[in-house]
């Protein structure tokens, strides 16, 4: 029978394990990573038109998860001294020293290498190279640029949209016009999506010296640029239908979804109010999975 001391040690061990699991979930930004993997996986299924190789899709999902997780881990290492300054990131494991930079670097490197290698071996070279390009551009170009210029959002939109190309090439082995059109939809979507978030978190970002809004502040110029990109989503979302890649139904759904985002972006332009920025942010969260699922169903 265990003594009280042994029982307490077991409790401490279990608690430490739970904390470590939570720390790794924070390091890899688990929810964000799963959303990115969803984007790649659903694009793979769209490219496959029902002829899905489930082993390839599994490899894509695992490899994609590891590469995105590695990118997020490297991001937190680079931004360690800035994360601690912001309310929403102050409790991250590297920022609080619950996880050492060495541990985070080893874990991120191992995940990134394994992710790229398994995609290279089991899928194709192009897919693995796109995944590697996504990791490098996100961690080592976009991340440091956030403190230099609002152009970081434009730069970050490339790795942010690469999951579409990664998903497509995982099936086809090459980049097609269709893949580039779908890439364009996700690329444009990121501007109203990230700017609405940056609008809400402007004070937090400023504490860390991040320059995320296009005119360096919450003003009419920023709101107008946000509105312009939201409006651009309407014709861009219809392009797959226009080019004959998908049917009319998904094109209409994409246009309506773009119109909804444009409506909230217009309200933000009129009011410059945080409440409208939150509405736009939530609309953007719904836009991408809704439109991507519509494209997929229209291809089956």
PDB file of C-alpha atoms in Angstrom:
ATOM      1  CA  UNK A   1       0.000   0.000   0.000  1.00  0.00           C
ATOM      2  CA  UNK A   2       1.291   3.442  -0.940  1.00  0.00           C
ATOM      3  CA  UNK A   3       2.354   5.858   1.720  1.00  0.00           C
ATOM      4  CA  UNK A   4       1.034   9.415   1.831  1.00  0.00           C
ATOM      5  CA  UNK A   5       4.381  10.645   0.485  1.00  0.00           C
ATOM      6  CA  UNK A   6       4.223   8.230  -2.472  1.00  0.00           C
ATOM      7  CA  UNK A   7       0.643   9.234  -3.180  1.00  0.00           C
ATOM      8  CA  UNK A   8       1.630  12.896  -3.181  1.00  0.00           C
ATOM      9  CA  UNK A   9       4.522  12.149  -5.526  1.00  0.00           C
ATOM     10  CA  UNK A  10       2.116  10.423  -7.928  1.00  0.00           C
ATOM     11  CA  UNK A  11      -0.176  13.446  -7.871  1.00  0.00           C
ATOM     12  CA  UNK A  12       2.770  15.751  -8.562  1.00  0.00           C
ATOM     13  CA  UNK A  13       3.947  13.514 -11.429  1.00  0.00           C
ATOM     14  CA  UNK A  14       0.483  13.410 -13.023  1.00  0.00           C
ATOM     15  CA  UNK A  15       0.151  17.171 -12.630  1.00  0.00           C
ATOM     16  CA  UNK A  16       3.568  17.720 -14.219  1.00  0.00           C
ATOM     17  CA  UNK A  17       2.621  15.445 -17.131  1.00  0.00           C
ATOM     18  CA  UNK A  18      -0.650  17.300 -17.693  1.00  0.00           C
ATOM     19  CA  UNK A  19       1.220  20.604 -17.683  1.00  0.00           C
ATOM     20  CA  UNK A  20       3.764  19.284 -20.178  1.00  0.00           C
ATOM     21  CA  UNK A  21       0.979  18.106 -22.513  1.00  0.00           C
ATOM     22  CA  UNK A  22      -0.699  21.511 -22.238  1.00  0.00           C
ATOM     23  CA  UNK A  23       2.622  23.235 -22.917  1.00  0.00           C
ATOM     24  CA  UNK A  24       3.132  21.269 -26.127  1.00  0.00           C
ATOM     25  CA  UNK A  25      -0.431  21.995 -27.188  1.00  0.00           C
ATOM     26  CA  UNK A  26       0.346  25.683 -26.750  1.00  0.00           C
ATOM     27  CA  UNK A  27       3.717  25.374 -28.470  1.00  0.00           C
ATOM     28  CA  UNK A  28       2.214  23.882 -31.627  1.00  0.00           C
ATOM     29  CA  UNK A  29      -0.968  26.025 -31.412  1.00  0.00           C
ATOM     30  CA  UNK A  30      -3.089  22.916 -31.708  1.00  0.00           C
ATOM     31  CA  UNK A  31      -6.343  24.476 -32.926  1.00  0.00           C
ATOM     32  CA  UNK A  32      -4.647  26.657 -35.539  1.00  0.00           C
ATOM     33  CA  UNK A  33      -2.566  23.709 -36.725  1.00  0.00           C
ATOM     34  CA  UNK A  34      -5.644  21.506 -37.124  1.00  0.00           C
ATOM     35  CA  UNK A  35      -7.383  24.232 -39.148  1.00  0.00           C
ATOM     36  CA  UNK A  36      -4.407  24.448 -41.484  1.00  0.00           C
ATOM     37  CA  UNK A  37      -4.341  20.668 -41.881  1.00  0.00           C
ATOM     38  CA  UNK A  38      -8.068  20.765 -42.645  1.00  0.00           C
ATOM     39  CA  UNK A  39      -7.402  23.237 -45.474  1.00  0.00           C
ATOM     40  CA  UNK A  40      -4.734  20.991 -47.012  1.00  0.00           C
ATOM     41  CA  UNK A  41      -6.790  17.819 -46.572  1.00  0.00           C
ATOM     42  CA  UNK A  42      -9.992  19.203 -48.059  1.00  0.00           C
ATOM     43  CA  UNK A  43      -8.048  20.574 -51.041  1.00  0.00           C
ATOM     44  CA  UNK A  44      -6.549  17.109 -51.553  1.00  0.00           C
ATOM     45  CA  UNK A  45     -10.054  15.646 -51.602  1.00  0.00           C
ATOM     46  CA  UNK A  46     -11.203  18.350 -54.008  1.00  0.00           C
ATOM     47  CA  UNK A  47      -8.330  17.520 -56.371  1.00  0.00           C
ATOM     48  CA  UNK A  48      -9.057  13.790 -56.065  1.00  0.00           C
ATOM     49  CA  UNK A  49     -12.710  14.190 -57.173  1.00  0.00           C
ATOM     50  CA  UNK A  50     -13.697  11.177 -55.090  1.00  0.00           C
ATOM     51  CA  UNK A  51     -10.693   8.992 -55.995  1.00  0.00           C
ATOM     52  CA  UNK A  52      -9.106   9.400 -52.574  1.00  0.00           C
ATOM     53  CA  UNK A  53      -6.019   7.452 -51.590  1.00  0.00           C
ATOM     54  CA  UNK A  54      -6.595   7.303 -47.848  1.00  0.00           C
ATOM     55  CA  UNK A  55      -2.991   6.416 -47.053  1.00  0.00           C
ATOM     56  CA  UNK A  56      -1.754   9.477 -48.945  1.00  0.00           C
ATOM     57  CA  UNK A  57      -4.336  11.646 -47.218  1.00  0.00           C
ATOM     58  CA  UNK A  58      -3.204  10.311 -43.837  1.00  0.00           C
ATOM     59  CA  UNK A  59       0.450  11.006 -44.667  1.00  0.00           C
ATOM     60  CA  UNK A  60      -0.500  14.504 -45.828  1.00  0.00           C
ATOM     61  CA  UNK A  61      -2.390  15.152 -42.592  1.00  0.00           C
ATOM     62  CA  UNK A  62       0.385  13.842 -40.331  1.00  0.00           C
ATOM     63  CA  UNK A  63       3.191  15.485 -42.286  1.00  0.00           C
ATOM     64  CA  UNK A  64       1.272  18.727 -42.594  1.00  0.00           C
ATOM     65  CA  UNK A  65       0.500  18.747 -38.881  1.00  0.00           C
ATOM     66  CA  UNK A  66       4.183  18.278 -38.000  1.00  0.00           C
ATOM     67  CA  UNK A  67       5.381  21.020 -40.356  1.00  0.00           C
ATOM     68  CA  UNK A  68       2.793  23.541 -39.148  1.00  0.00           C
ATOM     69  CA  UNK A  69       3.508  22.594 -35.524  1.00  0.00           C
ATOM     70  CA  UNK A  70       7.227  23.148 -36.138  1.00  0.00           C
ATOM     71  CA  UNK A  71       6.517  26.557 -37.691  1.00  0.00           C
ATOM     72  CA  UNK A  72       4.486  27.604 -34.666  1.00  0.00           C
ATOM     73  CA  UNK A  73       7.157  26.364 -32.267  1.00  0.00           C
ATOM     74  CA  UNK A  74       9.901  28.295 -34.062  1.00  0.00           C
ATOM     75  CA  UNK A  75       7.651  31.352 -34.076  1.00  0.00           C
ATOM     76  CA  UNK A  76       7.390  31.215 -30.280  1.00  0.00           C
ATOM     77  CA  UNK A  77      11.150  30.839 -29.879  1.00  0.00           C
ATOM     78  CA  UNK A  78      11.800  33.893 -32.029  1.00  0.00           C
ATOM     79  CA  UNK A  79       9.075  35.929 -30.307  1.00  0.00           C
ATOM     80  CA  UNK A  80       9.854  34.779 -26.753  1.00  0.00           C
ATOM     81  CA  UNK A  81      10.691  38.248 -25.455  1.00  0.00           C
ATOM     82  CA  UNK A  82       7.663  39.789 -27.164  1.00  0.00           C
ATOM     83  CA  UNK A  83       5.070  37.164 -26.245  1.00  0.00           C
ATOM     84  CA  UNK A  84       5.602  37.926 -22.576  1.00  0.00           C
ATOM     85  CA  UNK A  85       4.525  41.529 -23.238  1.00  0.00           C
ATOM     86  CA  UNK A  86       1.107  40.621 -24.649  1.00  0.00           C
ATOM     87  CA  UNK A  87      -1.896  39.491 -22.647  1.00  0.00           C
ATOM     88  CA  UNK A  88      -2.986  36.771 -25.091  1.00  0.00           C
ATOM     89  CA  UNK A  89       0.506  35.214 -25.364  1.00  0.00           C
ATOM     90  CA  UNK A  90       2.043  35.905 -21.951  1.00  0.00           C
ATOM     91  CA  UNK A  91       1.321  32.368 -20.720  1.00  0.00           C
ATOM     92  CA  UNK A  92       2.992  30.542 -23.601  1.00  0.00           C
ATOM     93  CA  UNK A  93       5.477  27.897 -22.395  1.00  0.00           C
ATOM     94  CA  UNK A  94       8.616  29.409 -23.931  1.00  0.00           C
ATOM     95  CA  UNK A  95       7.692  32.956 -22.901  1.00  0.00           C
ATOM     96  CA  UNK A  96       7.207  31.871 -19.278  1.00  0.00           C
ATOM     97  CA  UNK A  97      10.305  29.628 -19.258  1.00  0.00           C
ATOM     98  CA  UNK A  98       8.203  26.543 -18.473  1.00  0.00           C
ATOM     99  CA  UNK A  99       9.845  25.188 -21.606  1.00  0.00           C
ATOM    100  CA  UNK A 100      13.440  26.025 -22.448  1.00  0.00           C
ATOM    101  CA  UNK A 101      14.423  27.417 -25.829  1.00  0.00           C
ATOM    102  CA  UNK A 102      16.592  24.319 -26.309  1.00  0.00           C
ATOM    103  CA  UNK A 103      13.676  21.929 -25.735  1.00  0.00           C
ATOM    104  CA  UNK A 104      11.374  23.935 -27.991  1.00  0.00           C
ATOM    105  CA  UNK A 105      14.039  24.153 -30.706  1.00  0.00           C
ATOM    106  CA  UNK A 106      14.738  20.416 -30.621  1.00  0.00           C
ATOM    107  CA  UNK A 107      11.033  19.532 -30.660  1.00  0.00           C
ATOM    108  CA  UNK A 108      10.282  21.976 -33.490  1.00  0.00           C
ATOM    109  CA  UNK A 109      13.271  20.841 -35.564  1.00  0.00           C
ATOM    110  CA  UNK A 110      12.407  17.161 -35.151  1.00  0.00           C
ATOM    111  CA  UNK A 111       8.772  17.753 -36.071  1.00  0.00           C
ATOM    112  CA  UNK A 112       9.698  19.859 -39.095  1.00  0.00           C
ATOM    113  CA  UNK A 113      12.265  17.383 -40.404  1.00  0.00           C
ATOM    114  CA  UNK A 114       9.991  14.358 -39.942  1.00  0.00           C
ATOM    115  CA  UNK A 115       7.062  16.167 -41.564  1.00  0.00           C
ATOM    116  CA  UNK A 116       9.029  17.200 -44.656  1.00  0.00           C
ATOM    117  CA  UNK A 117      10.775  13.822 -44.978  1.00  0.00           C
ATOM    118  CA  UNK A 118       7.651  11.659 -44.801  1.00  0.00           C
ATOM    119  CA  UNK A 119       5.929  13.843 -47.396  1.00  0.00           C
ATOM    120  CA  UNK A 120       8.977  13.540 -49.631  1.00  0.00           C
ATOM    121  CA  UNK A 121       9.144   9.744 -49.261  1.00  0.00           C
ATOM    122  CA  UNK A 122       5.463   8.835 -49.357  1.00  0.00           C
ATOM    123  CA  UNK A 123       3.961  11.671 -51.446  1.00  0.00           C
ATOM    124  CA  UNK A 124       6.276  13.603 -53.792  1.00  0.00           C
ATOM    125  CA  UNK A 125       9.177  16.044 -53.837  1.00  0.00           C
ATOM    126  CA  UNK A 126       7.092  19.056 -54.850  1.00  0.00           C
ATOM    127  CA  UNK A 127       4.745  18.665 -51.894  1.00  0.00           C
ATOM    128  CA  UNK A 128       7.632  18.345 -49.439  1.00  0.00           C
ATOM    129  CA  UNK A 129       9.392  21.393 -50.930  1.00  0.00           C
ATOM    130  CA  UNK A 130       6.225  23.477 -50.664  1.00  0.00           C
ATOM    131  CA  UNK A 131       5.882  22.382 -47.034  1.00  0.00           C
ATOM    132  CA  UNK A 132       9.488  23.354 -46.343  1.00  0.00           C
ATOM    133  CA  UNK A 133       8.974  26.712 -48.084  1.00  0.00           C
ATOM    134  CA  UNK A 134       5.927  27.306 -45.912  1.00  0.00           C
ATOM    135  CA  UNK A 135       7.886  26.587 -42.727  1.00  0.00           C
ATOM    136  CA  UNK A 136      10.845  28.797 -43.670  1.00  0.00           C
ATOM    137  CA  UNK A 137       8.785  31.734 -44.926  1.00  0.00           C
ATOM    138  CA  UNK A 138       6.482  31.706 -41.895  1.00  0.00           C
ATOM    139  CA  UNK A 139       9.103  31.277 -39.186  1.00  0.00           C
ATOM    140  CA  UNK A 140      12.051  33.190 -40.607  1.00  0.00           C
ATOM    141  CA  UNK A 141      10.542  35.851 -42.888  1.00  0.00           C
ATOM    142  CA  UNK A 142       6.994  36.620 -41.735  1.00  0.00           C
ATOM    143  CA  UNK A 143       7.709  36.342 -38.004  1.00  0.00           C
ATOM    144  CA  UNK A 144      10.571  38.899 -37.750  1.00  0.00           C
ATOM    145  CA  UNK A 145       8.879  41.180 -40.311  1.00  0.00           C
ATOM    146  CA  UNK A 146       5.906  41.683 -37.962  1.00  0.00           C
ATOM    147  CA  UNK A 147       7.955  44.182 -35.945  1.00  0.00           C
ATOM    148  CA  UNK A 148       9.239  45.992 -39.020  1.00  0.00           C
ATOM    149  CA  UNK A 149       6.325  46.633 -41.356  1.00  0.00           C
ATOM    150  CA  UNK A 150       2.604  45.949 -41.917  1.00  0.00           C
ATOM    151  CA  UNK A 151       3.758  44.255 -45.133  1.00  0.00           C
ATOM    152  CA  UNK A 152       4.228  41.234 -42.892  1.00  0.00           C
ATOM    153  CA  UNK A 153       0.551  40.394 -43.423  1.00  0.00           C
ATOM    154  CA  UNK A 154       1.095  40.330 -47.198  1.00  0.00           C
ATOM    155  CA  UNK A 155       4.220  38.195 -46.804  1.00  0.00           C
ATOM    156  CA  UNK A 156       2.506  35.912 -44.301  1.00  0.00           C
ATOM    157  CA  UNK A 157      -0.400  35.376 -46.678  1.00  0.00           C
ATOM    158  CA  UNK A 158       1.861  33.243 -48.890  1.00  0.00           C
ATOM    159  CA  UNK A 159       2.678  30.537 -46.315  1.00  0.00           C
ATOM    160  CA  UNK A 160      -0.880  30.976 -45.073  1.00  0.00           C
ATOM    161  CA  UNK A 161      -2.266  29.938 -48.469  1.00  0.00           C
ATOM    162  CA  UNK A 162       0.357  27.299 -49.293  1.00  0.00           C
ATOM    163  CA  UNK A 163      -1.649  24.502 -47.599  1.00  0.00           C
ATOM    164  CA  UNK A 164      -3.955  24.668 -50.614  1.00  0.00           C
ATOM    165  CA  UNK A 165      -1.076  24.012 -53.024  1.00  0.00           C
ATOM    166  CA  UNK A 166       0.344  21.378 -50.677  1.00  0.00           C
ATOM    167  CA  UNK A 167      -2.988  19.550 -50.597  1.00  0.00           C
ATOM    168  CA  UNK A 168      -3.385  19.760 -54.361  1.00  0.00           C
ATOM    169  CA  UNK A 169       0.122  18.584 -55.215  1.00  0.00           C
ATOM    170  CA  UNK A 170      -0.122  15.763 -52.678  1.00  0.00           C
ATOM    171  CA  UNK A 171      -2.705  14.258 -55.031  1.00  0.00           C
ATOM    172  CA  UNK A 172      -1.626  15.443 -58.479  1.00  0.00           C
ATOM    173  CA  UNK A 173       2.128  15.938 -58.123  1.00  0.00           C
ATOM    174  CA  UNK A 174       2.034  19.282 -59.925  1.00  0.00           C
ATOM    175  CA  UNK A 175       0.577  22.792 -59.658  1.00  0.00           C
ATOM    176  CA  UNK A 176      -2.349  23.443 -61.998  1.00  0.00           C
ATOM    177  CA  UNK A 177      -4.348  26.560 -62.858  1.00  0.00           C
ATOM    178  CA  UNK A 178      -7.119  25.161 -60.701  1.00  0.00           C
ATOM    179  CA  UNK A 179      -4.750  24.909 -57.736  1.00  0.00           C
ATOM    180  CA  UNK A 180      -3.596  28.508 -58.243  1.00  0.00           C
ATOM    181  CA  UNK A 181      -7.187  29.760 -58.313  1.00  0.00           C
ATOM    182  CA  UNK A 182      -7.965  28.006 -55.019  1.00  0.00           C
ATOM    183  CA  UNK A 183      -4.687  29.378 -53.634  1.00  0.00           C
ATOM    184  CA  UNK A 184      -5.894  32.854 -54.626  1.00  0.00           C
ATOM    185  CA  UNK A 185      -9.137  32.467 -52.692  1.00  0.00           C
ATOM    186  CA  UNK A 186      -7.304  31.578 -49.484  1.00  0.00           C
ATOM    187  CA  UNK A 187      -4.657  34.253 -50.127  1.00  0.00           C
ATOM    188  CA  UNK A 188      -7.208  37.085 -50.428  1.00  0.00           C
ATOM    189  CA  UNK A 189      -9.295  35.789 -47.518  1.00  0.00           C
ATOM    190  CA  UNK A 190      -6.406  36.236 -45.118  1.00  0.00           C
ATOM    191  CA  UNK A 191      -6.394  40.036 -45.315  1.00  0.00           C
ATOM    192  CA  UNK A 192      -9.851  40.747 -43.843  1.00  0.00           C
ATOM    193  CA  UNK A 193      -9.335  37.757 -41.551  1.00  0.00           C
ATOM    194  CA  UNK A 194      -6.013  38.888 -40.042  1.00  0.00           C
ATOM    195  CA  UNK A 195      -6.752  42.601 -40.101  1.00  0.00           C
ATOM    196  CA  UNK A 196      -9.975  42.077 -38.154  1.00  0.00           C
ATOM    197  CA  UNK A 197      -7.987  40.137 -35.552  1.00  0.00           C
ATOM    198  CA  UNK A 198      -5.239  42.778 -35.540  1.00  0.00           C
ATOM    199  CA  UNK A 199      -7.884  45.480 -35.094  1.00  0.00           C
ATOM    200  CA  UNK A 200      -9.230  43.772 -31.976  1.00  0.00           C
ATOM    201  CA  UNK A 201      -5.738  43.071 -30.592  1.00  0.00           C
ATOM    202  CA  UNK A 202      -4.177  46.378 -31.659  1.00  0.00           C
ATOM    203  CA  UNK A 203      -3.208  47.471 -28.142  1.00  0.00           C
ATOM    204  CA  UNK A 204      -1.743  44.056 -27.367  1.00  0.00           C
ATOM    205  CA  UNK A 205       0.280  44.045 -30.577  1.00  0.00           C
ATOM    206  CA  UNK A 206       1.556  47.554 -29.933  1.00  0.00           C
ATOM    207  CA  UNK A 207       2.879  46.482 -26.530  1.00  0.00           C
ATOM    208  CA  UNK A 208       5.149  44.041 -28.336  1.00  0.00           C
ATOM    209  CA  UNK A 209       5.981  46.444 -31.166  1.00  0.00           C
ATOM    210  CA  UNK A 210       4.131  44.463 -33.832  1.00  0.00           C
ATOM    211  CA  UNK A 211       2.972  46.463 -36.861  1.00  0.00           C
ATOM    212  CA  UNK A 212       0.008  44.452 -38.135  1.00  0.00           C
ATOM    213  CA  UNK A 213      -2.502  47.023 -39.411  1.00  0.00           C
ATOM    214  CA  UNK A 214      -1.879  48.522 -42.874  1.00  0.00           C
ATOM    215  CA  UNK A 215      -1.969  52.155 -41.763  1.00  0.00           C
ATOM    216  CA  UNK A 216      -0.418  51.467 -38.354  1.00  0.00           C
ATOM    217  CA  UNK A 217      -3.700  52.067 -36.534  1.00  0.00           C
ATOM    218  CA  UNK A 218      -7.447  51.584 -36.206  1.00  0.00           C
ATOM    219  CA  UNK A 219      -8.591  54.250 -38.654  1.00  0.00           C
ATOM    220  CA  UNK A 220     -10.627  54.742 -41.819  1.00  0.00           C
ATOM    221  CA  UNK A 221      -7.648  53.944 -44.062  1.00  0.00           C
ATOM    222  CA  UNK A 222      -7.177  50.558 -42.449  1.00  0.00           C
ATOM    223  CA  UNK A 223     -10.914  49.851 -42.524  1.00  0.00           C
ATOM    224  CA  UNK A 224     -11.113  50.849 -46.199  1.00  0.00           C
ATOM    225  CA  UNK A 225      -8.306  48.469 -47.171  1.00  0.00           C
ATOM    226  CA  UNK A 226     -10.025  45.751 -45.161  1.00  0.00           C
ATOM    227  CA  UNK A 227     -13.263  46.429 -47.054  1.00  0.00           C
ATOM    228  CA  UNK A 228     -11.466  46.375 -50.421  1.00  0.00           C
ATOM    229  CA  UNK A 229     -10.071  42.881 -49.842  1.00  0.00           C
ATOM    230  CA  UNK A 230     -13.397  41.619 -48.494  1.00  0.00           C
ATOM    231  CA  UNK A 231     -15.132  42.882 -51.655  1.00  0.00           C
ATOM    232  CA  UNK A 232     -12.434  41.238 -53.765  1.00  0.00           C
ATOM    233  CA  UNK A 233     -13.425  37.896 -52.257  1.00  0.00           C
ATOM    234  CA  UNK A 234     -16.765  38.047 -54.086  1.00  0.00           C
ATOM    235  CA  UNK A 235     -15.396  37.730 -57.653  1.00  0.00           C
ATOM    236  CA  UNK A 236     -12.368  35.677 -56.572  1.00  0.00           C
ATOM    237  CA  UNK A 237     -14.608  33.164 -54.821  1.00  0.00           C
ATOM    238  CA  UNK A 238     -16.589  32.730 -58.048  1.00  0.00           C
ATOM    239  CA  UNK A 239     -13.467  32.111 -60.171  1.00  0.00           C
ATOM    240  CA  UNK A 240     -13.496  28.294 -59.774  1.00  0.00           C
ATOM    241  CA  UNK A 241     -17.020  28.308 -61.235  1.00  0.00           C
ATOM    242  CA  UNK A 242     -16.099  30.850 -63.898  1.00  0.00           C
ATOM    243  CA  UNK A 243     -13.188  28.686 -65.018  1.00  0.00           C
ATOM    244  CA  UNK A 244     -15.335  25.558 -65.027  1.00  0.00           C
ATOM    245  CA  UNK A 245     -13.506  23.884 -62.132  1.00  0.00           C
ATOM    246  CA  UNK A 246     -16.598  23.642 -59.931  1.00  0.00           C
ATOM    247  CA  UNK A 247     -20.348  24.003 -60.358  1.00  0.00           C
ATOM    248  CA  UNK A 248     -22.664  26.968 -60.033  1.00  0.00           C
ATOM    249  CA  UNK A 249     -23.839  26.060 -56.521  1.00  0.00           C
ATOM    250  CA  UNK A 250     -20.428  26.478 -54.882  1.00  0.00           C
ATOM    251  CA  UNK A 251     -19.854  29.676 -56.858  1.00  0.00           C
ATOM    252  CA  UNK A 252     -23.056  31.194 -55.495  1.00  0.00           C
ATOM    253  CA  UNK A 253     -22.203  30.054 -51.956  1.00  0.00           C
ATOM    254  CA  UNK A 254     -18.737  31.593 -52.246  1.00  0.00           C
ATOM    255  CA  UNK A 255     -20.138  34.881 -53.554  1.00  0.00           C
ATOM    256  CA  UNK A 256     -22.746  35.053 -50.796  1.00  0.00           C
ATOM    257  CA  UNK A 257     -20.112  34.278 -48.160  1.00  0.00           C
ATOM    258  CA  UNK A 258     -17.911  37.023 -49.622  1.00  0.00           C
ATOM    259  CA  UNK A 259     -20.863  39.406 -49.566  1.00  0.00           C
ATOM    260  CA  UNK A 260     -21.473  38.671 -45.878  1.00  0.00           C
ATOM    261  CA  UNK A 261     -17.822  39.387 -45.082  1.00  0.00           C
ATOM    262  CA  UNK A 262     -18.022  42.580 -47.147  1.00  0.00           C
ATOM    263  CA  UNK A 263     -21.121  43.664 -45.212  1.00  0.00           C
ATOM    264  CA  UNK A 264     -19.312  43.355 -41.893  1.00  0.00           C
ATOM    265  CA  UNK A 265     -16.196  44.995 -43.353  1.00  0.00           C
ATOM    266  CA  UNK A 266     -18.396  47.899 -44.507  1.00  0.00           C
ATOM    267  CA  UNK A 267     -19.898  48.233 -41.029  1.00  0.00           C
ATOM    268  CA  UNK A 268     -16.375  48.328 -39.613  1.00  0.00           C
ATOM    269  CA  UNK A 269     -15.485  51.082 -42.096  1.00  0.00           C
ATOM    270  CA  UNK A 270     -18.530  53.118 -41.022  1.00  0.00           C
ATOM    271  CA  UNK A 271     -18.107  52.683 -37.262  1.00  0.00           C
ATOM    272  CA  UNK A 272     -14.418  51.794 -36.712  1.00  0.00           C
ATOM    273  CA  UNK A 273     -15.728  49.857 -33.740  1.00  0.00           C
ATOM    274  CA  UNK A 274     -14.260  46.749 -32.109  1.00  0.00           C
ATOM    275  CA  UNK A 275     -17.662  45.057 -32.052  1.00  0.00           C
ATOM    276  CA  UNK A 276     -17.840  45.189 -35.852  1.00  0.00           C
ATOM    277  CA  UNK A 277     -14.264  43.904 -36.106  1.00  0.00           C
ATOM    278  CA  UNK A 278     -15.302  40.905 -33.985  1.00  0.00           C
ATOM    279  CA  UNK A 279     -18.290  40.246 -36.245  1.00  0.00           C
ATOM    280  CA  UNK A 280     -16.004  40.355 -39.281  1.00  0.00           C
ATOM    281  CA  UNK A 281     -13.537  38.043 -37.547  1.00  0.00           C
ATOM    282  CA  UNK A 282     -16.218  35.443 -36.786  1.00  0.00           C
ATOM    283  CA  UNK A 283     -17.557  35.733 -40.340  1.00  0.00           C
ATOM    284  CA  UNK A 284     -14.051  35.046 -41.645  1.00  0.00           C
ATOM    285  CA  UNK A 285     -13.759  31.967 -39.420  1.00  0.00           C
ATOM    286  CA  UNK A 286     -16.884  30.566 -41.085  1.00  0.00           C
ATOM    287  CA  UNK A 287     -16.040  31.671 -44.623  1.00  0.00           C
ATOM    288  CA  UNK A 288     -13.094  29.423 -45.413  1.00  0.00           C
ATOM    289  CA  UNK A 289     -14.402  25.997 -44.274  1.00  0.00           C
ATOM    290  CA  UNK A 290     -17.851  26.783 -45.716  1.00  0.00           C
ATOM    291  CA  UNK A 291     -16.479  27.731 -49.144  1.00  0.00           C
ATOM    292  CA  UNK A 292     -13.918  24.919 -49.246  1.00  0.00           C
ATOM    293  CA  UNK A 293     -16.572  22.329 -48.362  1.00  0.00           C
ATOM    294  CA  UNK A 294     -18.821  23.799 -51.066  1.00  0.00           C
ATOM    295  CA  UNK A 295     -16.037  23.472 -53.646  1.00  0.00           C
ATOM    296  CA  UNK A 296     -15.438  19.878 -52.570  1.00  0.00           C
ATOM    297  CA  UNK A 297     -19.091  18.835 -52.753  1.00  0.00           C
ATOM    298  CA  UNK A 298     -19.406  20.443 -56.164  1.00  0.00           C
ATOM    299  CA  UNK A 299     -16.523  18.298 -57.431  1.00  0.00           C
ATOM    300  CA  UNK A 300     -17.924  14.946 -56.274  1.00  0.00           C
TER     301      UNK A 300
END
